[in-house]
């Protein structure tokens, strides 16, 4: 049983369980109380010789400065502010090489990173962890200070802490409005999991359609049991009555917008900018929050609101310091739990290559023996390819299988048949060629619901029905379609992509971009 948070990584909010997040929030509350009462706070300070590296490769004020100050709270830690402008990143050094080297300079390291690329912390957790193992150094901890438009988990921690504070630490229910650029804003994406610290969650999404929350996050919220409602503008939201008493605004992320949306940004912004005439439609106890920065021209929360009691964003930003102090206390080994903190990433065990009954194994007889135009004596027949799809799709799938499995050297036949049920299907017949287990696994990710027949001496000896696998990984030909993903070949990190199936979609295990299975093949 493990009771500490040493060597843990916070790449996404889900890297801390709800129990662990509540442990953090309770300790932030305790620390703030102790400081207010001028009590001893030594228990929160990291004891051992720990290096804390602050590595910001994208601009930041709050996250960077609050982390620098939080790191300095830990007087025994060595605080290093990485100078990215003059580092070997500019000489095309990879992330992995850079962090391997930094890991070698302390007994134990905690890295805080902000990057344009997404999924960097997950990659470093694996690769730099291996480096540490090779050299007998403690595996470092990684903290994501915001990666592209993916996640910003420490912002999520400070947001949830702030909501709990407003609720007098009652986590039975929350009703929250998310307002602004929900498409690009990573802080609102993190809410899909972060709000799970509340037992009953209602989320109102307020944004014009061009800036609405990506469907994958809406689906995730609903999977997590949240009630989700969608509105196009603040006006529309308020016209329905009973608005939330917690409003969370995000700025329009112009730097991440495509040309088409950027052109309309000025008009879209009006739909999510608060106005004086709306004030009397708000609940009395309402608080507004914002991860900040607010744009200086036409902010979503106009400055005339600064002196009103609804101003919650300033206290929220200050909480960023306390939350990060405690997170470092945890990852630096100063705070221990009375529950098990062992990370358990469950490997899916689902069978996706399933033996199917062999009806008749005789060559030349009506069913199992005859496959294709030229029945084979020995080899493999791939059948039921893309059954029920258009003939174009079936033929393209047949070509894709041939290309990916490199079936060039086989004197094979392929074609399209009409099944007895009237649906068309493709087949590939491979004389004297048996597919390896790895090839059958690959086939399941290229063309699910296909049948593989192993023919020996004119009889079908083995027959398998293959379904979509729970994970797709370890193949050179797959790639994440997100150009900002650390695994995308354009970023030159030489990392193999991997995907996990969630509700029929394949989610990149680094940047969490959802894919249809056919989108992951880079051919
Ligand atoms: N909220 C936030 O992440 O702000 P910075 O970009 O200034 O760090």
Short mmCIF file of C-alpha atoms and ligand atoms in Angstrom, two decimals:
data_model
loop_
_atom_site.label_atom_id
_atom_site.label_comp_id
_atom_site.label_asym_id
_atom_site.label_seq_id
_atom_site.Cartn_x
_atom_site.Cartn_y
_atom_site.Cartn_z
CA UNK A 1 0.00 0.00 0.00
CA UNK A 2 1.35 3.43 -1.01
CA UNK A 3 0.38 6.51 1.02
CA UNK A 4 2.27 9.25 -0.76
CA UNK A 5 2.22 11.03 -4.13
CA UNK A 6 5.93 10.75 -4.98
CA UNK A 7 6.67 10.16 -8.70
CA UNK A 8 3.06 10.87 -9.67
CA UNK A 9 2.09 12.72 -12.83
CA UNK A 10 -0.77 15.18 -13.22
CA UNK A 11 -1.22 15.31 -16.99
CA UNK A 12 -5.03 15.45 -16.83
CA UNK A 13 -7.34 16.06 -13.92
CA UNK A 14 -8.30 12.36 -13.87
CA UNK A 15 -4.74 11.48 -12.84
CA UNK A 16 -5.92 12.27 -9.31
CA UNK A 17 -8.91 10.27 -8.10
CA UNK A 18 -11.84 12.15 -6.57
CA UNK A 19 -10.67 10.94 -3.12
CA UNK A 20 -7.18 12.35 -3.84
CA UNK A 21 -8.59 15.67 -5.06
CA UNK A 22 -10.71 15.99 -1.92
CA UNK A 23 -7.58 15.23 0.13
CA UNK A 24 -5.87 18.15 -1.64
CA UNK A 25 -8.82 20.51 -1.09
CA UNK A 26 -9.04 19.63 2.61
CA UNK A 27 -5.34 20.37 2.98
CA UNK A 28 -5.62 23.70 1.15
CA UNK A 29 -8.43 24.68 3.50
CA UNK A 30 -6.30 23.58 6.48
CA UNK A 31 -3.22 25.47 5.26
CA UNK A 32 -5.18 28.67 4.64
CA UNK A 33 -6.71 28.44 8.14
CA UNK A 34 -3.30 27.87 9.72
CA UNK A 35 -1.76 30.81 7.89
CA UNK A 36 -4.70 33.01 8.88
CA UNK A 37 -4.29 31.95 12.53
CA UNK A 38 -0.48 32.29 12.33
CA UNK A 39 -0.03 28.59 13.23
CA UNK A 40 2.90 26.32 12.37
CA UNK A 41 2.80 25.15 8.73
CA UNK A 42 5.99 23.06 8.71
CA UNK A 43 4.05 19.85 7.95
CA UNK A 44 3.32 21.24 4.45
CA UNK A 45 6.96 21.79 3.54
CA UNK A 46 8.93 19.34 1.41
CA UNK A 47 11.69 17.80 3.56
CA UNK A 48 14.05 16.08 1.13
CA UNK A 49 16.40 17.48 -1.48
CA UNK A 50 13.96 17.95 -4.32
CA UNK A 51 14.52 19.86 -7.55
CA UNK A 52 11.47 21.77 -8.76
CA UNK A 53 11.78 22.82 -12.40
CA UNK A 54 9.43 25.44 -13.80
CA UNK A 55 9.46 24.95 -17.58
CA UNK A 56 7.19 27.33 -19.45
CA UNK A 57 7.39 27.16 -23.24
CA UNK A 58 4.23 29.25 -23.74
CA UNK A 59 3.46 32.58 -22.12
CA UNK A 60 1.84 32.65 -18.68
CA UNK A 61 1.52 34.99 -15.72
CA UNK A 62 -0.66 33.30 -13.06
CA UNK A 63 0.34 29.66 -13.53
CA UNK A 64 4.05 30.39 -13.87
CA UNK A 65 4.34 33.00 -11.12
CA UNK A 66 2.08 31.16 -8.67
CA UNK A 67 4.12 27.99 -9.22
CA UNK A 68 7.41 29.86 -8.72
CA UNK A 69 6.08 31.32 -5.47
CA UNK A 70 4.55 28.00 -4.40
CA UNK A 71 7.90 26.26 -5.07
CA UNK A 72 9.70 28.86 -2.92
CA UNK A 73 7.30 28.08 -0.05
CA UNK A 74 9.19 24.76 0.07
CA UNK A 75 12.42 26.10 1.51
CA UNK A 76 14.34 22.80 1.20
CA UNK A 77 13.58 22.48 -2.50
CA UNK A 78 15.92 23.63 -5.25
CA UNK A 79 13.83 25.87 -7.48
CA UNK A 80 14.96 26.12 -11.11
CA UNK A 81 13.32 28.37 -13.65
CA UNK A 82 14.12 26.85 -17.00
CA UNK A 83 15.33 29.32 -19.60
CA UNK A 84 13.61 27.97 -22.70
CA UNK A 85 14.79 30.86 -24.93
CA UNK A 86 18.41 29.81 -24.55
CA UNK A 87 17.97 26.03 -24.23
CA UNK A 88 18.82 23.28 -26.68
CA UNK A 89 15.15 23.09 -27.67
CA UNK A 90 16.30 25.73 -30.14
CA UNK A 91 18.83 23.23 -31.48
CA UNK A 92 16.06 20.73 -32.17
CA UNK A 93 16.66 18.66 -29.04
CA UNK A 94 13.72 16.41 -28.20
CA UNK A 95 11.59 16.80 -25.07
CA UNK A 96 12.64 13.36 -23.87
CA UNK A 97 16.40 14.07 -24.14
CA UNK A 98 16.01 17.43 -22.42
CA UNK A 99 14.07 16.07 -19.44
CA UNK A 100 16.26 13.00 -19.14
CA UNK A 101 19.20 15.33 -18.58
CA UNK A 102 17.43 17.55 -16.03
CA UNK A 103 16.32 14.43 -14.12
CA UNK A 104 19.94 13.49 -13.59
CA UNK A 105 20.68 16.68 -11.62
CA UNK A 106 18.61 16.01 -8.45
CA UNK A 107 17.80 13.08 -6.18
CA UNK A 108 14.18 13.63 -7.07
CA UNK A 109 12.57 16.14 -9.43
CA UNK A 110 9.18 17.70 -9.93
CA UNK A 111 8.67 19.28 -13.35
CA UNK A 112 5.97 21.85 -14.03
CA UNK A 113 5.44 22.38 -17.76
CA UNK A 114 3.42 24.60 -20.02
CA UNK A 115 3.62 23.63 -23.69
CA UNK A 116 1.97 24.38 -26.99
CA UNK A 117 2.12 20.68 -27.83
CA UNK A 118 -0.42 18.39 -26.18
CA UNK A 119 0.18 15.18 -24.22
CA UNK A 120 3.80 16.07 -23.34
CA UNK A 121 3.53 15.16 -19.62
CA UNK A 122 2.12 11.71 -20.43
CA UNK A 123 5.03 11.04 -22.78
CA UNK A 124 7.62 12.27 -20.28
CA UNK A 125 6.08 10.27 -17.46
CA UNK A 126 6.76 7.10 -19.49
CA UNK A 127 10.08 7.87 -21.21
CA UNK A 128 11.83 9.89 -18.50
CA UNK A 129 10.53 7.40 -15.94
CA UNK A 130 12.39 4.69 -17.91
CA UNK A 131 15.54 6.87 -17.93
CA UNK A 132 15.31 7.25 -14.12
CA UNK A 133 14.92 3.48 -13.74
CA UNK A 134 18.00 2.91 -15.93
CA UNK A 135 20.07 5.16 -13.65
CA UNK A 136 18.63 4.24 -10.25
CA UNK A 137 17.13 7.72 -9.77
CA UNK A 138 13.64 8.24 -8.30
CA UNK A 139 11.11 8.58 -11.11
CA UNK A 140 10.28 12.31 -11.43
CA UNK A 141 6.83 13.84 -11.06
CA UNK A 142 5.34 15.86 -13.94
CA UNK A 143 2.68 18.54 -13.57
CA UNK A 144 0.87 19.87 -16.62
CA UNK A 145 0.60 23.67 -16.38
CA UNK A 146 -1.50 23.74 -19.59
CA UNK A 147 -0.86 21.88 -22.85
CA UNK A 148 -2.24 23.50 -26.01
CA UNK A 149 -6.02 23.32 -26.02
CA UNK A 150 -6.01 20.00 -24.22
CA UNK A 151 -6.02 20.38 -20.40
CA UNK A 152 -4.97 22.66 -17.56
CA UNK A 153 -5.41 20.39 -14.53
CA UNK A 154 -3.93 22.71 -11.87
CA UNK A 155 -6.33 25.45 -12.97
CA UNK A 156 -9.04 22.85 -12.57
CA UNK A 157 -7.89 22.10 -9.04
CA UNK A 158 -7.95 25.75 -8.05
CA UNK A 159 -11.34 26.25 -9.74
CA UNK A 160 -12.93 23.31 -7.94
CA UNK A 161 -11.37 24.40 -4.65
CA UNK A 162 -12.87 27.86 -5.17
CA UNK A 163 -16.34 26.45 -5.96
CA UNK A 164 -16.16 24.30 -2.82
CA UNK A 165 -15.15 27.35 -0.79
CA UNK A 166 -18.19 29.23 -2.15
CA UNK A 167 -20.38 26.20 -1.22
CA UNK A 168 -18.99 26.09 2.35
CA UNK A 169 -17.27 22.83 1.38
CA UNK A 170 -20.58 21.08 0.72
CA UNK A 171 -19.97 18.86 -2.32
CA UNK A 172 -23.47 17.40 -2.60
CA UNK A 173 -24.57 19.58 -5.56
CA UNK A 174 -23.33 22.22 -8.00
CA UNK A 175 -25.08 24.13 -10.77
CA UNK A 176 -22.62 25.98 -12.97
CA UNK A 177 -22.75 27.98 -16.21
CA UNK A 178 -19.73 27.73 -18.50
CA UNK A 179 -19.65 30.82 -20.70
CA UNK A 180 -17.32 31.87 -23.52
CA UNK A 181 -14.98 30.02 -25.84
CA UNK A 182 -15.88 26.48 -24.86
CA UNK A 183 -14.37 25.09 -28.07
CA UNK A 184 -10.75 26.07 -27.45
CA UNK A 185 -10.70 26.71 -23.69
CA UNK A 186 -8.82 23.89 -21.98
CA UNK A 187 -10.00 25.02 -18.52
CA UNK A 188 -13.60 24.29 -19.45
CA UNK A 189 -12.61 20.96 -21.03
CA UNK A 190 -11.12 19.89 -17.70
CA UNK A 191 -14.50 20.56 -16.06
CA UNK A 192 -15.87 17.41 -17.75
CA UNK A 193 -13.92 15.42 -15.17
CA UNK A 194 -13.04 17.97 -12.46
CA UNK A 195 -16.67 18.59 -11.49
CA UNK A 196 -16.92 14.93 -10.44
CA UNK A 197 -15.89 16.06 -6.93
CA UNK A 198 -19.52 17.15 -6.65
CA UNK A 199 -22.05 14.36 -6.28
CA UNK A 200 -24.80 15.97 -8.34
CA UNK A 201 -23.77 18.21 -11.24
CA UNK A 202 -25.78 20.50 -13.54
CA UNK A 203 -23.85 22.25 -16.32
CA UNK A 204 -25.23 24.99 -18.55
CA UNK A 205 -23.07 25.56 -21.64
CA UNK A 206 -23.41 29.13 -22.93
CA UNK A 207 -21.66 29.82 -26.24
CA UNK A 208 -22.55 30.41 -29.89
CA UNK A 209 -22.49 27.24 -31.95
CA UNK A 210 -19.05 28.11 -33.47
CA UNK A 211 -17.53 28.17 -29.97
CA UNK A 212 -19.57 25.45 -28.30
CA UNK A 213 -18.08 22.65 -26.24
CA UNK A 214 -16.74 19.81 -28.44
CA UNK A 215 -19.19 16.93 -28.54
CA UNK A 216 -16.63 14.54 -27.02
CA UNK A 217 -16.58 16.62 -23.80
CA UNK A 218 -20.39 16.91 -23.75
CA UNK A 219 -20.55 13.11 -24.08
CA UNK A 220 -18.00 12.74 -21.29
CA UNK A 221 -20.04 15.01 -19.01
CA UNK A 222 -23.16 12.96 -19.69
CA UNK A 223 -21.23 9.71 -19.12
CA UNK A 224 -20.16 11.17 -15.78
CA UNK A 225 -23.84 11.64 -14.90
CA UNK A 226 -23.95 15.46 -15.32
CA UNK A 227 -27.15 17.14 -16.52
CA UNK A 228 -26.07 19.27 -19.49
CA UNK A 229 -28.05 22.08 -21.14
CA UNK A 230 -26.90 24.15 -24.13
CA UNK A 231 -27.59 27.85 -24.88
CA UNK A 232 -26.34 30.09 -27.71
CA UNK A 233 -25.85 33.30 -25.75
CA UNK A 234 -26.12 34.92 -22.32
CA UNK A 235 -29.38 36.58 -23.44
CA UNK A 236 -30.89 33.26 -24.42
CA UNK A 237 -29.69 31.67 -21.17
CA UNK A 238 -31.19 34.37 -18.98
CA UNK A 239 -34.48 34.32 -20.91
CA UNK A 240 -35.12 30.78 -19.61
CA UNK A 241 -34.94 31.87 -15.93
CA UNK A 242 -33.29 30.06 -12.95
CA UNK A 243 -29.68 30.65 -14.02
CA UNK A 244 -26.79 29.13 -12.05
CA UNK A 245 -25.23 31.02 -9.13
CA UNK A 246 -21.73 30.02 -10.33
CA UNK A 247 -20.70 31.48 -13.71
CA UNK A 248 -17.36 30.47 -15.16
CA UNK A 249 -16.21 32.64 -18.08
CA UNK A 250 -13.39 31.96 -20.52
CA UNK A 251 -11.84 34.39 -22.96
CA UNK A 252 -11.95 33.89 -26.73
CA UNK A 253 -8.72 32.05 -27.52
CA UNK A 254 -7.92 34.01 -30.68
CA UNK A 255 -4.44 32.48 -30.87
CA UNK A 256 -5.95 29.00 -31.34
CA UNK A 257 -8.72 29.90 -33.83
CA UNK A 258 -8.84 29.06 -37.51
CA UNK A 259 -9.31 31.88 -40.05
CA UNK A 260 -13.03 31.15 -40.50
CA UNK A 261 -13.88 31.62 -36.80
CA UNK A 262 -11.36 34.43 -36.29
CA UNK A 263 -13.16 36.55 -38.91
CA UNK A 264 -16.37 36.36 -36.89
CA UNK A 265 -14.76 36.59 -33.44
CA UNK A 266 -15.99 40.13 -32.84
CA UNK A 267 -19.65 39.16 -33.41
CA UNK A 268 -19.36 35.85 -31.53
CA UNK A 269 -17.87 37.64 -28.55
CA UNK A 270 -21.02 39.73 -28.04
CA UNK A 271 -23.00 36.57 -27.26
CA UNK A 272 -20.77 35.76 -24.27
CA UNK A 273 -19.94 39.24 -22.95
CA UNK A 274 -21.83 40.42 -19.88
CA UNK A 275 -23.76 43.75 -19.93
CA UNK A 276 -25.04 46.14 -17.28
CA UNK A 277 -28.70 45.70 -18.32
CA UNK A 278 -28.49 41.98 -17.46
CA UNK A 279 -27.50 42.52 -13.83
CA UNK A 280 -31.01 42.37 -12.37
CA UNK A 281 -31.63 38.96 -14.02
CA UNK A 282 -28.91 37.31 -11.93
CA UNK A 283 -29.47 35.38 -8.69
CA UNK A 284 -28.56 37.36 -5.55
CA UNK A 285 -25.74 35.05 -4.47
CA UNK A 286 -24.17 34.77 -7.94
CA UNK A 287 -20.38 34.70 -8.31
CA UNK A 288 -18.45 35.13 -11.54
CA UNK A 289 -15.19 33.29 -12.10
CA UNK A 290 -12.60 33.44 -14.85
CA UNK A 291 -9.25 31.63 -15.21
CA UNK A 292 -7.80 34.97 -16.42
CA UNK A 293 -6.25 36.79 -18.20
CA UNK A 294 -9.15 38.98 -19.25
CA UNK A 295 -8.48 40.69 -22.59
CA UNK A 296 -7.89 44.41 -21.99
CA UNK A 297 -10.20 45.35 -24.87
CA UNK A 298 -13.85 44.38 -24.40
CA UNK A 299 -13.40 41.74 -21.70
CA UNK A 300 -16.15 39.11 -21.27
CA UNK A 301 -16.45 40.27 -17.66
CA UNK A 302 -16.39 44.07 -18.08
CA UNK A 303 -14.41 46.05 -15.51
CA UNK A 304 -17.54 47.83 -14.16
CA UNK A 305 -18.23 44.51 -12.35
CA UNK A 306 -14.91 44.52 -10.44
CA UNK A 307 -16.25 46.19 -7.31
CA UNK A 308 -19.46 44.17 -7.05
CA UNK A 309 -19.87 41.21 -4.64
CA UNK A 310 -20.15 38.89 -7.66
CA UNK A 311 -16.42 39.30 -8.25
CA UNK A 312 -15.13 35.80 -7.49
CA UNK A 313 -12.28 35.72 -10.01
CA UNK A 314 -9.77 37.64 -7.91
CA UNK A 315 -10.06 35.29 -4.92
CA UNK A 316 -9.97 32.38 -7.39
CA UNK A 317 -6.62 33.56 -8.82
CA UNK A 318 -5.16 33.95 -5.31
CA UNK A 319 -6.30 30.40 -4.49
CA UNK A 320 -4.00 29.31 -7.33
CA UNK A 321 -1.02 29.92 -5.06
CA UNK A 322 -2.38 27.87 -2.12
CA UNK A 323 -3.55 24.99 -4.29
CA UNK A 324 -0.15 24.77 -5.98
CA UNK A 325 1.70 24.93 -2.65
CA UNK A 326 -0.29 21.90 -1.46
CA UNK A 327 0.05 20.04 -4.76
CA UNK A 328 3.84 20.39 -4.45
CA UNK A 329 3.60 19.30 -0.77
CA UNK A 330 1.87 16.14 -2.00
CA UNK A 331 4.14 15.40 -4.98
CA UNK A 332 7.20 16.25 -2.84
CA UNK A 333 6.25 13.67 -0.20
CA UNK A 334 5.39 16.09 2.66
CA UNK A 335 1.72 15.08 2.84
CA UNK A 336 0.70 11.45 3.19
CA UNK A 337 -2.74 9.92 3.16
CA UNK A 338 -4.43 7.22 5.23
CA UNK A 339 -5.71 5.60 2.02
CA UNK A 340 -3.98 3.78 -0.82
CA UNK A 341 -2.56 6.08 -3.53
CA UNK A 342 -1.29 3.34 -5.86
CA UNK A 343 -2.10 4.28 -9.47
CA UNK A 344 -3.99 1.49 -11.17
CA UNK A 345 -4.31 1.91 -14.92
CA UNK A 346 -6.54 -0.96 -15.91
CA UNK A 347 -5.52 -2.80 -19.06
CA UNK A 348 -8.62 -3.73 -21.07
CA UNK A 349 -8.99 -7.52 -21.20
CA UNK A 350 -11.82 -7.76 -23.71
CA UNK A 351 -11.59 -10.59 -26.28
CA UNK A 352 -11.85 -9.11 -29.73
CA UNK A 353 -10.61 -12.11 -31.75
CA UNK A 354 -13.34 -14.64 -31.07
CA UNK A 355 -13.36 -18.26 -32.36
CA UNK A 356 -16.41 -18.86 -34.56
CA UNK A 357 -18.12 -22.23 -35.24
CA UNK A 358 -16.98 -24.13 -38.33
CA UNK A 359 -20.07 -25.41 -40.10
CA UNK A 360 -18.50 -27.52 -42.81
CA UNK A 361 -14.78 -27.83 -43.36
CA UNK A 362 -14.75 -29.72 -46.65
CA UNK A 363 -13.13 -28.19 -49.74
CA UNK A 364 -15.58 -27.51 -52.52
CA UNK A 365 -18.68 -27.94 -50.38
CA UNK A 366 -21.10 -25.13 -50.16
CA UNK A 367 -20.00 -23.14 -47.11
CA UNK A 368 -16.80 -23.30 -45.12
CA UNK A 369 -14.63 -25.07 -47.72
CA UNK A 370 -15.26 -22.67 -50.57
CA UNK A 371 -13.89 -19.20 -50.21
CA UNK A 372 -13.35 -16.86 -53.11
CA UNK A 373 -13.35 -17.58 -56.80
CA UNK A 374 -10.40 -19.97 -56.51
CA UNK A 375 -10.85 -22.12 -53.37
CA UNK A 376 -7.50 -22.70 -51.67
CA UNK A 377 -6.04 -25.84 -50.13
CA UNK A 378 -3.90 -24.04 -47.57
CA UNK A 379 -3.73 -20.46 -46.36
CA UNK A 380 -6.03 -17.74 -45.10
CA UNK A 381 -9.29 -16.33 -46.35
CA UNK A 382 -10.38 -12.95 -44.98
CA UNK A 383 -14.11 -12.69 -45.42
CA UNK A 384 -17.07 -10.40 -44.58
CA UNK A 385 -14.93 -7.32 -45.25
CA UNK A 386 -16.99 -4.12 -44.81
CA UNK A 387 -20.19 -6.14 -45.20
CA UNK A 388 -23.23 -4.00 -45.95
CA UNK A 389 -21.21 -0.94 -46.99
CA UNK A 390 -21.16 0.53 -50.50
CA UNK A 391 -19.11 -1.34 -53.09
CA UNK A 392 -16.66 1.60 -53.22
CA UNK A 393 -16.13 1.39 -49.46
CA UNK A 394 -15.71 -2.39 -49.58
CA UNK A 395 -13.13 -2.16 -52.34
CA UNK A 396 -11.24 0.61 -50.56
CA UNK A 397 -11.17 -1.47 -47.37
CA UNK A 398 -9.82 -4.46 -49.30
CA UNK A 399 -7.04 -2.24 -50.75
CA UNK A 400 -6.33 -0.78 -47.31
CA UNK A 401 -5.94 -4.25 -45.77
CA UNK A 402 -3.60 -5.29 -48.57
CA UNK A 403 -1.52 -2.12 -48.18
CA UNK A 404 -1.27 -2.13 -44.38
CA UNK A 405 -0.64 -5.88 -44.07
CA UNK A 406 1.80 -5.63 -47.01
CA UNK A 407 0.21 -8.54 -48.84
CA UNK A 408 2.10 -7.76 -52.05
CA UNK A 409 4.16 -10.93 -52.22
CA UNK A 410 1.19 -13.32 -52.15
CA UNK A 411 -0.41 -14.68 -55.30
CA UNK A 412 -3.82 -13.85 -53.90
CA UNK A 413 -7.28 -13.05 -55.14
CA UNK A 414 -9.79 -10.61 -53.83
CA UNK A 415 -13.21 -9.35 -54.77
CA UNK A 416 -16.72 -8.48 -53.79
CA UNK A 417 -19.50 -11.03 -53.23
CA UNK A 418 -23.19 -10.70 -52.63
CA UNK A 419 -24.16 -12.54 -49.43
CA UNK A 420 -27.26 -14.71 -49.17
CA UNK A 421 -28.85 -11.89 -47.17
CA UNK A 422 -28.37 -9.56 -50.18
CA UNK A 423 -25.56 -7.47 -48.64
CA UNK A 424 -22.25 -7.11 -50.40
CA UNK A 425 -18.97 -8.00 -48.70
CA UNK A 426 -15.32 -8.18 -49.64
CA UNK A 427 -12.89 -11.06 -49.36
CA UNK A 428 -9.16 -11.66 -49.75
CA UNK A 429 -7.88 -15.15 -50.34
CA UNK A 430 -4.21 -15.81 -49.46
CA UNK A 431 -2.88 -19.18 -50.65
CA UNK A 432 -0.08 -20.65 -48.45
CA UNK A 433 -0.02 -17.57 -46.25
CA UNK A 434 -1.00 -17.58 -42.56
CA UNK A 435 -1.49 -14.33 -40.72
CA UNK A 436 0.42 -13.84 -37.48
CA UNK A 437 -1.48 -12.92 -34.30
CA UNK A 438 -0.13 -9.37 -34.64
CA UNK A 439 -1.45 -9.17 -38.21
CA UNK A 440 -4.89 -10.41 -37.11
CA UNK A 441 -4.85 -7.76 -34.35
CA UNK A 442 -3.97 -5.14 -36.94
CA UNK A 443 -6.76 -6.39 -39.21
CA UNK A 444 -9.27 -6.01 -36.36
CA UNK A 445 -8.41 -2.30 -36.19
CA UNK A 446 -8.56 -1.83 -39.99
CA UNK A 447 -11.70 -3.82 -40.73
CA UNK A 448 -13.74 -4.90 -37.71
CA UNK A 449 -16.55 -7.46 -38.04
CA UNK A 450 -14.47 -9.40 -40.52
CA UNK A 451 -13.96 -13.19 -40.49
CA UNK A 452 -10.57 -14.91 -40.74
CA UNK A 453 -10.56 -18.51 -41.98
CA UNK A 454 -7.44 -20.64 -41.60
CA UNK A 455 -7.58 -23.32 -44.30
CA UNK A 456 -5.45 -26.47 -44.07
CA UNK A 457 -5.65 -29.39 -46.55
CA UNK A 458 -8.78 -27.97 -48.09
CA UNK A 459 -10.65 -27.62 -44.79
CA UNK A 460 -11.36 -24.61 -42.64
CA UNK A 461 -9.46 -25.63 -39.50
CA UNK A 462 -9.86 -22.40 -37.54
CA UNK A 463 -12.25 -19.52 -37.94
CA UNK A 464 -12.25 -16.19 -36.07
CA UNK A 465 -14.67 -13.32 -35.92
CA UNK A 466 -12.75 -10.12 -35.22
CA UNK A 467 -14.18 -7.04 -33.52
CA UNK A 468 -12.79 -3.57 -32.75
CA UNK A 469 -9.98 -3.94 -30.17
CA UNK A 470 -10.16 -2.03 -26.85
CA UNK A 471 -6.71 -0.48 -27.58
CA UNK A 472 -4.76 0.15 -30.76
CA UNK A 473 -1.03 0.59 -30.24
CA UNK A 474 2.37 -0.64 -31.33
CA UNK A 475 1.84 -0.20 -35.09
CA UNK A 476 4.07 2.10 -37.14
CA UNK A 477 1.23 3.02 -39.52
CA UNK A 478 -1.06 4.70 -36.96
CA UNK A 479 -0.99 8.37 -36.01
CA UNK A 480 -3.03 10.89 -34.06
CA UNK A 481 -4.70 13.36 -36.42
CA UNK A 482 -4.13 16.28 -34.01
CA UNK A 483 -1.11 18.19 -35.38
CA UNK A 484 -0.41 19.56 -31.90
CA UNK A 485 -0.22 16.11 -30.34
CA UNK A 486 3.27 15.23 -29.15
CA UNK A 487 2.95 11.91 -31.06
CA UNK A 488 2.09 13.50 -34.42
CA UNK A 489 5.02 12.88 -36.82
CA UNK A 490 5.15 16.61 -37.72
CA UNK A 491 6.51 17.25 -34.22
CA UNK A 492 9.43 14.89 -34.77
CA UNK A 493 9.50 13.33 -31.29
CA UNK A 494 9.49 9.81 -32.76
CA UNK A 495 6.71 8.59 -30.48
CA UNK A 496 4.30 5.83 -31.50
CA UNK A 497 0.67 6.80 -31.18
CA UNK A 498 -1.72 4.70 -29.09
CA UNK A 499 -5.46 4.81 -28.69
CA UNK A 500 -8.02 3.48 -26.28
CA UNK A 501 -11.63 2.77 -27.25
CA UNK A 502 -14.29 4.75 -25.39
CA UNK A 503 -17.91 4.56 -26.56
CA UNK A 504 -16.86 3.33 -30.00
CA UNK A 505 -14.31 6.17 -30.55
CA UNK A 506 -10.54 5.79 -30.31
CA UNK A 507 -9.09 8.36 -27.93
CA UNK A 508 -5.42 9.31 -28.27
CA UNK A 509 -3.72 8.27 -25.02
CA UNK A 510 -1.61 11.45 -25.08
CA UNK A 511 -3.81 14.36 -26.22
CA UNK A 512 -7.22 12.60 -25.90
CA UNK A 513 -8.36 13.58 -29.41
CA UNK A 514 -11.19 11.23 -30.43
CA UNK A 515 -10.94 9.31 -33.72
CA UNK A 516 -13.07 6.94 -35.76
CA UNK A 517 -11.05 3.74 -36.20
CA UNK A 518 -10.48 4.41 -39.90
CA UNK A 519 -8.99 7.87 -39.15
CA UNK A 520 -5.96 6.54 -37.29
CA UNK A 521 -4.31 4.83 -40.25
CA UNK A 522 -1.64 7.02 -41.78
CA UNK A 523 -1.52 5.51 -45.27
N1 LIG B 1 -5.19 31.07 -15.85
C1 LIG B 1 -4.02 30.95 -16.46
O1 LIG B 1 -3.61 29.85 -16.86
O2 LIG B 1 -3.35 32.10 -16.61
P1 LIG B 1 -1.89 32.24 -17.23
O3 LIG B 1 -1.99 31.93 -18.69
O4 LIG B 1 -1.46 33.63 -16.95
O5 LIG B 1 -1.02 31.22 -16.54
#
